XYZ file of C-alpha atoms in Angstrom:
747
model
C -10.325 19.814 294.249
C -11.894 23.420 293.848
C -9.054 25.931 293.610
C -10.124 27.710 296.724
C -9.100 24.809 298.787
C -5.472 24.717 297.700
C -5.111 28.760 298.085
C -4.257 28.979 294.434
C -6.114 29.792 291.297
C -6.059 28.080 287.931
C -4.186 29.638 285.090
C -6.084 32.742 283.361
C -3.035 33.663 281.099
C -4.785 32.015 278.000
C -4.487 34.831 275.604
C -0.963 34.229 274.449
C -1.545 30.435 274.298
C -4.565 30.954 272.202
C -2.740 33.169 269.864
C 0.072 30.644 269.753
C -2.342 27.827 268.860
C -4.037 29.771 266.148
C -0.607 30.541 264.413
C 0.390 26.817 264.860
C -2.981 25.958 263.027
C -2.294 28.250 260.270
C 1.253 27.152 259.868
C 0.373 23.286 259.773
C -2.120 23.934 257.060
C 0.133 25.698 254.680
C 1.195 22.371 252.974
C -2.382 21.623 252.260
C -2.111 24.093 249.496
C 0.269 21.719 247.507
C -2.345 18.997 247.669
C -5.645 21.262 247.244
C -5.828 24.207 244.967
C -6.274 27.568 246.598
C -9.630 28.742 247.047
C -12.209 29.891 249.721
C -11.408 26.783 251.978
C -8.248 28.348 253.085
C -9.821 31.433 254.165
C -12.932 29.584 255.686
C -10.577 27.088 257.789
C -8.577 30.113 259.348
C -11.819 32.018 260.083
C -13.330 28.931 261.677
C -10.433 28.575 263.776
C -10.244 32.031 264.916
C -13.728 32.251 265.880
C -13.610 28.955 267.642
C -10.544 30.010 269.647
C -11.840 33.425 270.304
C -14.927 31.765 271.605
C -13.055 29.552 273.644
C -11.082 32.626 275.272
C -14.133 34.456 275.980
C -15.967 31.540 277.821
C -12.782 30.826 279.709
C -12.543 34.428 280.785
C -16.177 34.234 282.027
C -15.097 31.575 284.373
C -16.659 28.731 282.678
C -15.151 25.247 283.279
C -13.811 22.987 280.690
C -17.115 20.668 281.106
C -19.064 23.727 279.444
C -16.480 25.179 277.225
C -15.735 22.110 274.968
C -19.531 21.255 274.420
C -20.122 25.099 273.637
C -17.542 25.130 271.024
C -19.072 22.102 269.470
C -22.401 24.120 269.352
C -20.505 27.054 267.848
C -19.009 24.693 265.199
C -22.263 23.242 264.307
C -23.865 26.921 263.823
C -20.925 27.932 261.610
C -20.816 24.769 259.454
C -24.771 25.178 259.063
C -24.483 28.984 258.308
C -21.594 28.457 255.709
C -22.972 25.296 253.994
C -26.702 24.437 254.758
C -28.215 27.796 255.121
C -30.647 27.222 252.665
C -32.143 24.438 254.743
C -31.300 25.552 258.045
C -33.668 27.200 260.663
C -32.783 30.722 261.291
C -29.707 30.069 259.279
C -27.702 28.477 261.893
C -29.795 25.471 263.249
C -29.332 22.344 261.107
C -32.640 20.813 259.938
C -33.062 17.159 259.211
C -32.331 17.674 255.443
C -29.004 19.090 256.338
C -28.185 16.148 258.304
C -28.941 13.919 255.505
C -26.917 15.965 253.034
C -23.722 15.138 255.158
C -23.170 11.565 254.153
C -23.156 12.465 250.542
C -20.902 15.442 250.707
C -18.491 13.174 252.798
C -18.739 10.339 250.075
C -18.219 12.631 247.244
C -15.092 14.336 249.088
C -13.624 10.906 249.995
C -13.944 9.781 246.186
C -12.332 13.044 245.085
C -9.275 12.410 247.549
C -9.117 8.704 246.607
C -8.627 9.233 242.949
C -7.679 12.984 242.754
C -5.042 14.722 240.984
C -2.791 16.986 242.899
C -3.580 19.739 243.361
C -7.314 18.703 243.697
C -9.706 21.583 242.868
C -11.616 22.573 245.899
C -15.359 21.620 245.071
C -18.171 22.294 247.729
C -17.946 19.016 249.082
C -14.258 18.971 249.547
C -14.482 22.410 251.095
C -17.106 21.104 253.537
C -14.717 18.270 254.574
C -11.509 20.278 255.160
C -13.133 23.335 256.931
C -15.221 20.805 259.061
C -12.082 18.745 259.948
C -9.988 21.979 260.638
C -12.952 23.083 262.841
C -12.918 19.766 265.011
C -9.255 19.637 265.040
C -9.231 23.393 266.525
C -11.688 22.178 269.205
C -9.434 19.103 270.081
C -6.539 21.124 270.405
C -7.974 23.808 272.438
C -9.079 21.140 274.924
C -5.530 19.487 274.808
C -3.847 22.908 275.366
C -6.073 25.165 277.414
C -7.902 22.422 279.474
C -5.700 19.404 279.869
C -2.487 21.747 279.661
C -0.700 19.262 277.302
C 1.022 21.463 274.518
C 3.425 18.817 273.771
C 0.649 16.568 272.714
C -0.782 19.381 270.598
C 2.699 20.057 268.975
C 2.809 16.268 267.926
C -0.716 16.618 266.341
C 0.217 19.869 264.443
C 3.494 18.442 263.125
C 1.441 15.374 261.926
C -0.907 17.514 259.967
C 1.985 19.352 258.429
C 3.691 16.260 257.351
C 0.756 14.177 255.790
C 0.398 16.474 252.535
C 4.243 16.435 252.303
C 4.468 12.710 252.313
C 1.241 12.346 250.282
C 2.663 14.592 247.290
C 6.579 13.844 247.364
C 8.226 17.279 246.966
C 10.917 19.458 248.448
C 10.443 20.580 252.011
C 9.295 24.032 252.436
C 11.750 25.179 255.085
C 10.234 28.600 255.478
C 6.680 27.132 256.301
C 8.185 24.471 258.823
C 10.218 27.314 260.418
C 6.726 29.173 260.866
C 5.410 25.987 262.455
C 8.425 25.631 264.710
C 8.159 29.197 266.002
C 4.617 28.732 266.687
C 5.046 25.225 268.700
C 8.012 26.993 270.685
C 5.914 30.047 271.440
C 2.903 27.704 272.435
C 5.277 25.837 274.946
C 6.860 28.960 276.351
C 3.743 30.842 276.712
C 1.839 27.988 278.676
C 4.828 26.862 280.732
C 5.589 30.600 281.884
C 1.697 31.207 282.425
C 1.623 28.169 284.908
C 4.798 29.316 286.691
C 3.929 32.605 286.823
C 0.733 31.641 288.813
C 2.216 29.012 291.012
C 5.182 30.869 292.132
C 6.903 34.364 291.969
C 10.151 32.775 291.075
C 11.200 32.565 287.086
C 10.738 29.243 285.747
C 13.362 26.708 286.313
C 15.894 26.157 283.333
C 15.156 23.154 281.054
C 11.792 24.049 279.454
C 13.541 25.989 276.835
C 15.957 23.195 275.921
C 12.941 20.753 275.878
C 11.143 22.995 273.400
C 14.199 23.403 271.418
C 14.820 19.520 271.252
C 11.391 18.840 270.199
C 11.616 21.559 267.455
C 14.919 20.080 266.351
C 13.530 16.536 266.233
C 10.468 17.612 264.132
C 12.817 19.477 261.708
C 15.026 16.358 261.162
C 11.867 14.292 260.592
C 10.633 16.720 257.875
C 14.081 17.648 256.287
C 15.807 14.345 256.314
C 13.418 11.358 256.871
C 10.627 12.564 254.709
C 12.765 13.062 251.511
C 14.546 9.741 252.260
C 11.308 7.925 251.926
C 10.623 6.025 248.399
C 8.784 8.088 246.132
C 5.932 6.370 244.508
C 5.692 6.049 240.908
C 3.144 8.175 239.034
C 0.963 6.317 236.335
C 2.413 6.798 232.937
C 0.611 9.162 230.994
C -1.599 10.254 233.917
C -1.757 13.008 236.525
C -1.506 10.491 239.722
C -4.355 9.452 241.763
C -6.009 6.251 242.817
C -7.965 5.326 239.609
C -5.319 6.811 237.079
C -4.860 3.734 234.619
C -1.245 2.584 234.623
C -0.438 2.137 231.036
C 2.324 -0.494 231.761
C -0.576 -2.870 232.804
C 0.130 -2.709 236.599
C -3.772 -2.982 237.485
C -3.374 -5.432 240.153
C -3.374 -2.830 242.893
C -6.152 -0.878 241.576
C -8.212 -4.042 240.919
C -7.676 -5.076 244.615
C -8.904 -1.713 246.137
C -10.828 -2.312 249.461
C -13.705 -0.242 247.964
C -15.111 0.567 244.447
C -15.311 3.924 243.137
C -17.582 4.865 240.174
C -15.368 5.937 237.281
C -17.345 6.057 233.941
C -21.067 6.149 232.919
C -22.292 5.620 229.428
C -25.785 5.487 227.504
C -26.915 5.202 224.109
C -30.030 5.340 222.011
C -29.347 2.562 219.574
C -26.303 0.741 220.850
C -25.625 -1.872 223.643
C -22.783 -0.448 226.009
C -19.315 -0.624 224.807
C -15.929 -1.523 226.177
C -14.169 1.962 226.787
C -10.520 1.959 225.811
C -7.843 4.376 227.504
C -4.442 3.001 226.370
C -3.110 0.458 223.893
C 0.036 -1.456 224.372
C 1.718 -2.887 221.410
C 5.518 -3.022 221.953
C 6.687 -5.986 224.247
C 9.794 -5.478 225.886
C 10.379 -8.675 227.969
C 9.191 -7.552 231.321
C 6.542 -5.316 230.107
C 4.255 -3.862 227.619
C 4.971 -0.369 226.495
C 2.145 1.939 225.849
C 1.916 3.086 222.186
C 3.183 6.714 221.199
C 1.661 7.102 218.028
C 1.155 10.506 215.903
C -2.058 12.107 217.183
C -4.091 15.215 215.946
C -6.707 17.481 217.490
C -9.985 15.732 217.839
C -11.780 18.375 215.898
C -9.384 17.809 212.892
C -9.920 13.960 212.881
C -11.518 12.962 209.834
C -10.759 9.203 209.143
C -11.689 7.108 206.047
C -13.316 3.570 206.387
C -10.423 1.404 205.705
C -12.379 -1.913 205.723
C -12.400 -4.007 202.438
C -15.102 -3.836 199.972
C -18.233 -5.750 201.303
C -17.535 -5.295 205.059
C -20.218 -3.673 206.617
C -19.782 -0.394 208.758
C -21.835 0.033 211.833
C -22.207 3.361 213.201
C -23.182 4.006 216.778
C -23.775 7.157 218.989
C -23.375 7.166 222.833
C -22.825 9.554 225.398
C -19.960 8.946 227.845
C -19.679 10.681 231.432
C -16.491 10.605 233.330
C -16.826 10.707 237.104
C -13.378 10.093 238.414
C -10.448 9.237 236.306
C -7.083 10.916 237.074
C -5.560 10.299 233.704
C -4.467 12.211 230.511
C -6.268 9.479 228.302
C -10.149 9.691 227.844
C -12.113 6.550 227.904
C -13.772 6.223 224.500
C -15.406 3.059 222.545
C -13.220 1.646 219.636
C -13.227 3.047 216.171
C -14.549 6.391 217.491
C -14.563 9.135 214.528
C -15.973 12.335 216.232
C -16.724 14.114 219.542
C -19.016 16.819 220.704
C -18.723 18.348 224.073
C -14.991 17.500 225.063
C -13.569 20.229 227.076
C -9.959 21.068 226.681
C -7.223 20.329 224.293
C -7.367 16.560 223.379
C -5.764 14.577 220.466
C -6.709 11.282 218.927
C -4.324 8.853 217.390
C -5.600 7.157 214.111
C -3.215 4.185 214.778
C -4.877 2.922 217.872
C -8.111 5.447 218.514
C -6.730 6.471 221.839
C -7.712 9.974 223.155
C -4.856 11.930 224.961
C -4.392 15.486 226.230
C -1.177 17.410 227.291
C -2.717 19.347 230.074
C -6.129 18.104 230.639
C -7.408 15.334 232.840
C -10.388 13.062 232.073
C -12.516 13.707 235.353
C -15.615 15.740 234.963
C -15.748 15.148 230.948
C -19.262 14.604 229.352
C -19.449 14.284 225.741
C -21.135 12.509 222.771
C -19.032 10.275 220.644
C -19.742 8.553 217.203
C -18.010 5.390 216.309
C -17.670 3.445 213.018
C -16.947 -0.212 213.480
C -16.275 -2.781 210.835
C -18.608 -5.637 211.346
C -17.772 -8.722 208.988
C -19.907 -11.763 208.627
C -18.460 -14.860 210.151
C -17.595 -16.358 206.600
C -15.652 -12.757 205.971
C -13.836 -13.118 209.212
C -12.682 -16.644 208.401
C -11.638 -15.724 204.999
C -9.323 -12.827 206.249
C -5.825 -13.455 207.350
C -4.379 -12.200 210.671
C -1.660 -10.264 208.871
C -0.448 -6.635 208.469
C -0.376 -4.027 211.184
C 2.756 -2.436 212.661
C 5.697 -4.057 212.753
C 6.006 -4.306 216.617
C 2.794 -5.944 216.827
C 4.454 -9.082 215.556
C 7.742 -8.920 217.501
C 8.387 -11.355 220.031
C 11.009 -10.553 222.829
C 14.257 -12.711 223.071
C 14.161 -15.519 225.555
C 10.454 -16.269 225.208
C 10.080 -20.076 226.606
C 9.337 -22.565 223.756
C 6.772 -24.022 225.590
C 4.462 -21.122 224.952
C 4.642 -21.526 221.178
C 4.085 -25.162 221.567
C 1.018 -24.747 223.726
C -0.486 -22.219 221.386
C 0.059 -24.862 218.485
C -1.602 -27.701 220.551
C -4.642 -25.507 221.434
C -5.277 -24.201 217.764
C -4.279 -27.473 216.050
C -7.669 -28.448 214.730
C -8.735 -25.011 213.467
C -8.441 -24.135 209.677
C -8.298 -20.507 209.664
C -6.764 -17.666 211.867
C -9.908 -16.565 213.113
C -11.040 -20.014 214.062
C -7.605 -20.319 215.704
C -8.107 -17.226 217.816
C -11.473 -18.350 218.930
C -9.961 -21.841 220.023
C -7.491 -19.742 222.272
C -10.441 -17.700 223.656
C -12.456 -20.812 224.345
C -9.625 -22.491 226.102
C -8.759 -19.579 228.340
C -12.545 -19.157 229.288
C -12.836 -23.037 229.824
C -12.479 -25.068 232.898
C -8.730 -25.375 233.114
C -8.361 -21.606 234.190
C -9.558 -19.540 237.075
C -9.995 -15.886 237.885
C -8.127 -14.695 240.839
C -6.858 -11.357 241.909
C -4.880 -13.114 245.015
C -3.278 -16.098 243.542
C -1.121 -14.027 241.371
C 0.374 -12.039 244.021
C 0.796 -15.028 246.280
C 2.644 -16.844 243.596
C 4.841 -13.932 242.734
C 4.013 -13.053 239.278
C 1.781 -9.898 239.623
C 2.892 -8.629 236.180
C 2.481 -8.918 232.388
C 5.569 -9.822 230.690
C 6.993 -13.009 229.332
C 8.028 -14.481 232.777
C 4.735 -13.748 234.298
C 2.765 -15.033 231.287
C 4.862 -18.234 231.509
C 4.226 -18.506 235.185
C 0.543 -17.865 234.524
C 0.175 -20.686 232.113
C 1.575 -22.974 234.612
C -0.800 -22.346 237.505
C -3.471 -21.285 235.166
C -4.799 -18.790 237.822
C -4.766 -14.743 237.359
C -6.625 -11.884 236.462
C -7.339 -9.993 233.092
C -3.913 -8.745 232.491
C -2.605 -12.356 232.610
C -5.297 -13.761 230.258
C -5.078 -10.467 227.900
C -1.123 -10.823 227.682
C -0.907 -14.564 227.625
C -3.589 -14.501 224.504
C -1.477 -11.767 222.672
C 1.832 -13.292 223.198
C 0.610 -16.823 222.029
C -1.105 -15.004 218.937
C 2.255 -13.818 218.002
C 3.883 -17.104 218.244
C 1.267 -17.921 215.473
C 2.502 -15.386 213.456
C -0.474 -13.064 214.085
C -0.152 -9.277 214.999
C -1.616 -8.444 218.325
C -1.614 -5.762 220.927
C -3.176 -5.169 224.539
C -5.790 -2.525 225.118
C -6.367 -1.111 228.659
C -9.862 0.405 229.597
C -13.071 -0.428 231.346
C -15.750 -3.111 230.939
C -19.187 -1.847 229.714
C -20.348 -1.936 233.560
C -23.736 -2.512 234.922
C -26.943 -0.791 234.637
C -27.446 1.685 237.427
C -31.296 1.734 237.159
C -31.032 5.612 236.032
C -32.733 6.453 232.635
C -31.378 9.402 230.654
C -33.811 10.154 227.537
C -35.072 6.734 227.786
C -31.801 5.167 227.502
C -30.367 2.917 230.196
C -27.476 4.138 232.008
C -24.419 1.839 232.546
C -21.579 2.486 234.938
C -18.162 1.062 235.325
C -16.250 1.326 238.697
C -12.682 0.648 239.528
C -13.660 -3.103 239.795
C -14.330 -2.919 236.075
C -10.688 -1.762 235.244
C -9.923 -4.460 232.377
C -7.402 -5.448 229.950
C -8.122 -7.330 226.769
C -6.215 -8.403 223.393
C -6.864 -7.075 219.892
C -5.489 -8.866 216.489
C -5.177 -7.336 213.313
C -6.875 -8.779 210.211
C -6.277 -7.596 206.651
C -9.327 -5.968 205.165
C -11.043 -5.730 208.606
C -8.639 -3.789 211.097
C -8.189 -4.566 214.974
C -10.728 -7.281 216.132
C -11.105 -7.478 220.017
C -11.024 -10.815 221.869
C -12.252 -11.741 225.506
C -10.091 -14.632 226.955
C -10.518 -13.508 230.528
C -12.499 -16.148 232.282
C -15.935 -15.026 233.797
C -15.614 -11.550 232.500
C -16.839 -9.680 229.263
C -18.447 -11.609 226.491
C -16.750 -13.814 224.076
C -15.939 -12.731 220.543
C -18.192 -14.300 217.954
C -19.317 -12.749 214.673
C -22.516 -13.468 213.017
C -23.120 -15.893 210.177
C -24.601 -14.283 206.942
C -27.036 -17.208 206.829
C -30.033 -15.516 208.601
C -32.361 -18.499 208.130
C -31.756 -19.534 211.759
C -31.502 -17.757 214.858
C -30.187 -20.357 216.960
C -26.646 -19.711 218.283
C -24.024 -22.272 217.081
C -22.262 -24.401 219.915
C -19.080 -22.633 221.283
C -15.819 -24.341 219.808
C -13.623 -26.445 221.869
C -10.026 -26.610 221.302
C -10.122 -30.224 219.965
C -12.770 -29.436 217.234
C -12.847 -26.988 214.499
C -14.678 -23.844 216.188
C -18.134 -22.773 214.957
C -18.818 -19.531 216.366
C -22.293 -18.331 217.571
C -24.104 -15.264 216.559
C -23.064 -12.015 217.486
C -23.985 -8.257 216.462
C -20.500 -6.630 216.501
C -16.597 -7.078 215.963
C -16.024 -6.116 219.722
C -17.187 -8.103 222.706
C -20.789 -7.580 223.288
C -22.108 -7.406 227.054
C -25.553 -8.487 226.155
C -24.388 -11.996 225.236
C -22.924 -12.553 228.579
C -24.755 -12.058 231.896
C -21.491 -11.671 233.668
C -20.332 -8.741 231.322
C -18.895 -6.044 233.606
C -19.049 -8.110 236.833
C -16.467 -9.615 238.872
C -16.500 -13.328 239.756
C -17.658 -12.795 243.264
C -20.294 -10.817 244.663
C -20.083 -7.140 245.525
C -20.666 -7.789 249.360
C -19.011 -10.277 251.339
C -17.368 -10.694 254.782
C -14.184 -10.110 252.960
C -15.466 -6.478 252.108
C -16.324 -5.821 255.745
C -12.880 -7.119 256.977
C -10.831 -3.845 256.171
C -13.575 -1.712 257.974
C -13.516 -3.911 260.910
C -9.602 -4.187 260.750
C -9.474 -0.223 260.705
C -11.905 0.330 263.578
C -9.977 -2.315 265.587
C -6.924 -0.451 264.815
C -8.327 2.876 265.801
C -9.523 1.523 269.189
C -6.065 0.044 269.741
C -4.164 3.229 269.023
C -6.621 5.062 271.192
C -6.292 2.685 274.126
C -2.535 2.100 273.534
C -1.469 4.965 276.357
C -3.640 3.280 278.939
C -2.305 -0.287 278.042
C 1.040 1.108 278.587
C 0.023 2.761 281.747
C -1.420 -0.412 282.980
C 1.651 -2.609 282.235
C 3.919 -0.107 284.005
C 1.645 0.146 287.025
C 1.408 -3.725 287.238
C 5.285 -4.122 287.255
C 5.545 -1.518 290.100
C 2.669 -3.187 292.109
C 4.890 -6.334 291.793
C 7.829 -4.445 293.316
C 5.556 -3.024 295.892
C 4.543 -6.433 296.973
C 7.938 -7.415 297.244
C 8.276 -4.720 299.929
C 9.448 -1.817 297.855
C 8.285 1.395 299.312
C 9.730 3.420 296.484
C 7.578 1.510 293.844
C 4.620 1.992 295.851
C 5.276 5.806 296.331
C 5.819 5.955 292.634
C 2.461 4.623 291.792
C 0.966 7.532 293.983
C 3.119 10.053 292.424
C 2.307 8.883 288.700
C -1.472 8.837 289.790
C -1.168 12.536 291.090
C 0.293 13.562 287.763
C -2.472 11.819 285.655
C -5.195 13.724 287.476
C -3.311 17.195 287.241
C -1.669 17.560 290.585
C 1.783 19.090 290.798
C 4.660 16.934 292.080
C 7.523 19.194 292.735
C 10.963 17.745 293.374
C 11.309 20.172 296.201
C 8.536 18.442 298.259
C 9.590 15.852 300.897
C 7.445 12.697 301.039
C 5.745 13.983 304.126
C 4.856 17.441 302.725
C 3.471 15.945 299.504
C 1.488 13.496 301.594
C 0.336 16.095 303.740
C -0.869 18.083 300.632
C -2.558 15.010 299.123
C -4.491 14.251 302.253
C -5.479 17.977 302.872
C -6.411 19.165 299.421
C -6.883 16.294 297.167
C -9.045 13.556 298.893
C -6.344 11.007 299.761
C -7.021 8.889 302.844
C -5.259 10.136 305.939
C -4.419 6.673 307.340
C -3.082 5.168 304.180
C -0.798 8.421 303.444
C 0.441 8.264 307.077
C 1.372 4.533 306.668
C 2.977 4.775 303.251
C 4.878 8.155 303.961
C 6.365 6.302 307.104
C 7.591 3.539 305.015
C 9.102 5.833 302.405
C 10.903 7.708 305.310
C 12.278 4.574 306.798
C 13.390 3.191 303.488
C 15.016 6.414 302.651
C 16.459 7.772 305.902
C 16.767 4.961 308.602
C 19.885 2.919 308.895
C 19.791 -0.548 307.424
C 18.475 -3.196 310.046
C 16.710 -0.567 312.040
C 13.336 -1.724 311.058
C 11.813 -4.983 309.661
C 11.110 -5.632 306.269
C 8.015 -3.659 305.009
C 4.817 -5.355 304.452
C 4.243 -5.770 300.804
C 0.622 -6.350 301.004
C 0.213 -3.233 303.202
C 2.265 -0.941 300.778
C 0.268 -2.278 297.792
C -3.144 -1.604 299.690
C -2.163 1.739 300.900
C -1.245 2.841 297.448
C -4.127 1.626 295.842
C -6.225 3.464 298.468
C -4.528 6.680 297.835
C -4.830 6.224 294.211
C -8.438 5.648 294.325
C -8.942 8.650 296.717
C -7.294 11.056 294.141
C -9.301 9.772 291.222
C -12.480 10.027 293.271
C -11.937 13.647 294.109
C -11.700 15.075 290.485
C -14.491 15.485 287.981
C -15.713 12.788 285.702
C -13.822 14.137 282.728
C -10.472 14.645 284.441
C -10.852 11.260 285.634
C -11.706 9.711 282.207
C -8.609 11.719 280.787
C -6.097 10.645 283.558
C -6.973 7.042 282.587
C -7.089 7.043 278.972
C -4.402 9.708 278.333
C -2.076 9.307 281.405
C 0.541 12.332 281.566
C 2.822 10.304 283.762
C 4.009 8.291 280.416
C 5.967 11.413 279.358
C 6.159 13.709 282.834
C 8.307 12.379 285.522
C 7.712 13.339 289.161
C 9.975 16.426 290.099
C 10.360 17.551 286.377
C 9.643 21.173 285.473
C 6.264 19.834 283.708
C 5.301 17.945 286.931
C 5.767 21.138 288.905
C 3.645 23.061 286.426
C 0.624 20.646 286.402
C -2.863 22.106 286.424
C -4.486 21.372 289.909
C -7.022 18.435 289.654
C -10.763 19.113 289.439
């Protein structure tokens, strides 16, 4: 109802509440500086919030209603975002064009990727600044509506506390008590100014006690959550050797969670004029300590000082390959490089290379954003040379087996390789066995069966169920090779990936995503060095050297465990993707119903959370309707009081049922007959002697309460009606309380 009908005006003391809200926003954003490096985003976010709240204050001072103010703020927000981020393609600098709208999804995609795989503190790129500043602007508009239109400062306080807590939980650290004290001060000021303004307008009396106590209780609860509960939460372990983030490779072979990510994130690209795409190594693991493989900690030298000599035996060909590698998103202190890299050009920052395993690490830099040219020199023996070489030598830890390894592992390795005549053919027999029909590739089965690991126990279980992913195949292969007295290790990195369709200098570009995170084994051969194998079924390409007999180009049949293996032709000591159409792919298609399920689940969850207050109110109302049908006038009257609170009608405890009913009838659209009957029933139930009247008619009570509630909702505006149904205030405000007395008048 219009304010003139009530003889009262809506509150106009919005200045202090606006300033308090701006201070609360600023305080809530302070923890973000621990997640995102300082930059223009902080100043822009504060300026945007100030401009939007200032515009809101001026519009309300001009007498405009909420139905105009909130859309007007959205227009101002759009103009600000356009002027700052899209002025080059905007009309009159502030009106977004079609091209501006087309850029938005890409900016959000890039920013989301930065967040998903980022290193804290993230560098505030243009896309990340766009996302943060835009989100802060929309949050400001939402809180302005909640505080200054809906008059629900408690709900705004909960939102600000949530914004403050999220960065603290995302990056475990000591709680900044000074920052939280500022937030608590802002919330107390917001609650106090809002409540005092409404009381000052409605009555000349001072506000009744209790508001300060409620505000203090809220602040105390929030401080307890921030100071006590948050530090008590378990701290996530950071990836070993990395800087944290979603696609940092865990050097202890815990790749399961990364491989099971709901969405693929592009990580690295490569292209070469003369060579096929290569496996890119990030870390090597040689020492096996029962439960896990330990990353190598070898001596390293700066990459600019690295000058290795060819260590292959005489007669072994050395193939030199040049390629360009571009790292898109890898939050790791290790650089993805091809095997046998010898020189680098274009690497930014202090990077060091280990001659023992070819891994490249940095004490202070991350791999993300690096683009460099790399030269590799790889020994490429013929099939005959590989068969003549013995799998011996290498570091001592590459031959050690942990105590307690089940004897069945060694027996199984001996059985699979029984018909092979030399070390190389024994390893090919193992490789063929793993890639054969007895094994399945699965990201889920290991987790369900409880062995999502890489140690002896996990490998033993994997060999029983014969279903797992690359970590299990690589670990089992390396351990079985050691039972045959062959030095082995495991490499972690990326498959070559898939062609993107892009061409750089007439060279095809290949891209690996988080789905191509991979682990594979290597075995050391005297006179050759480390030779990579690919036992993982359905991934990569099998290892097979080319025969020196070039008279025929026909590939030799792939060996089976029961016959002496005769490898087919290949071009390299490392697995080559061009030999296998599945190289760099996962066994399933990239799009399926399973991929859509997380998105659908999130959408359903969001809808459920938004609808939860209304569902709770519906359940409570049904319980009171049931009581009213059994003759409870108090339950019917409570339904009316709750509806009044939901649409913003004050429900003071000092009003008698008749006085309150008269006000609902005269000022808020309640039907007179229904009000008269229900008020009479309440008065009889409250004041009459027992037995003076017969039992109340439950159907009549229910019908009258429903009619009054319908009248109250019909008399207010559509936005007020929608808010009252979706976000019912009566869930947190009781009739007769201080906040119920200070309700904004319904419109």
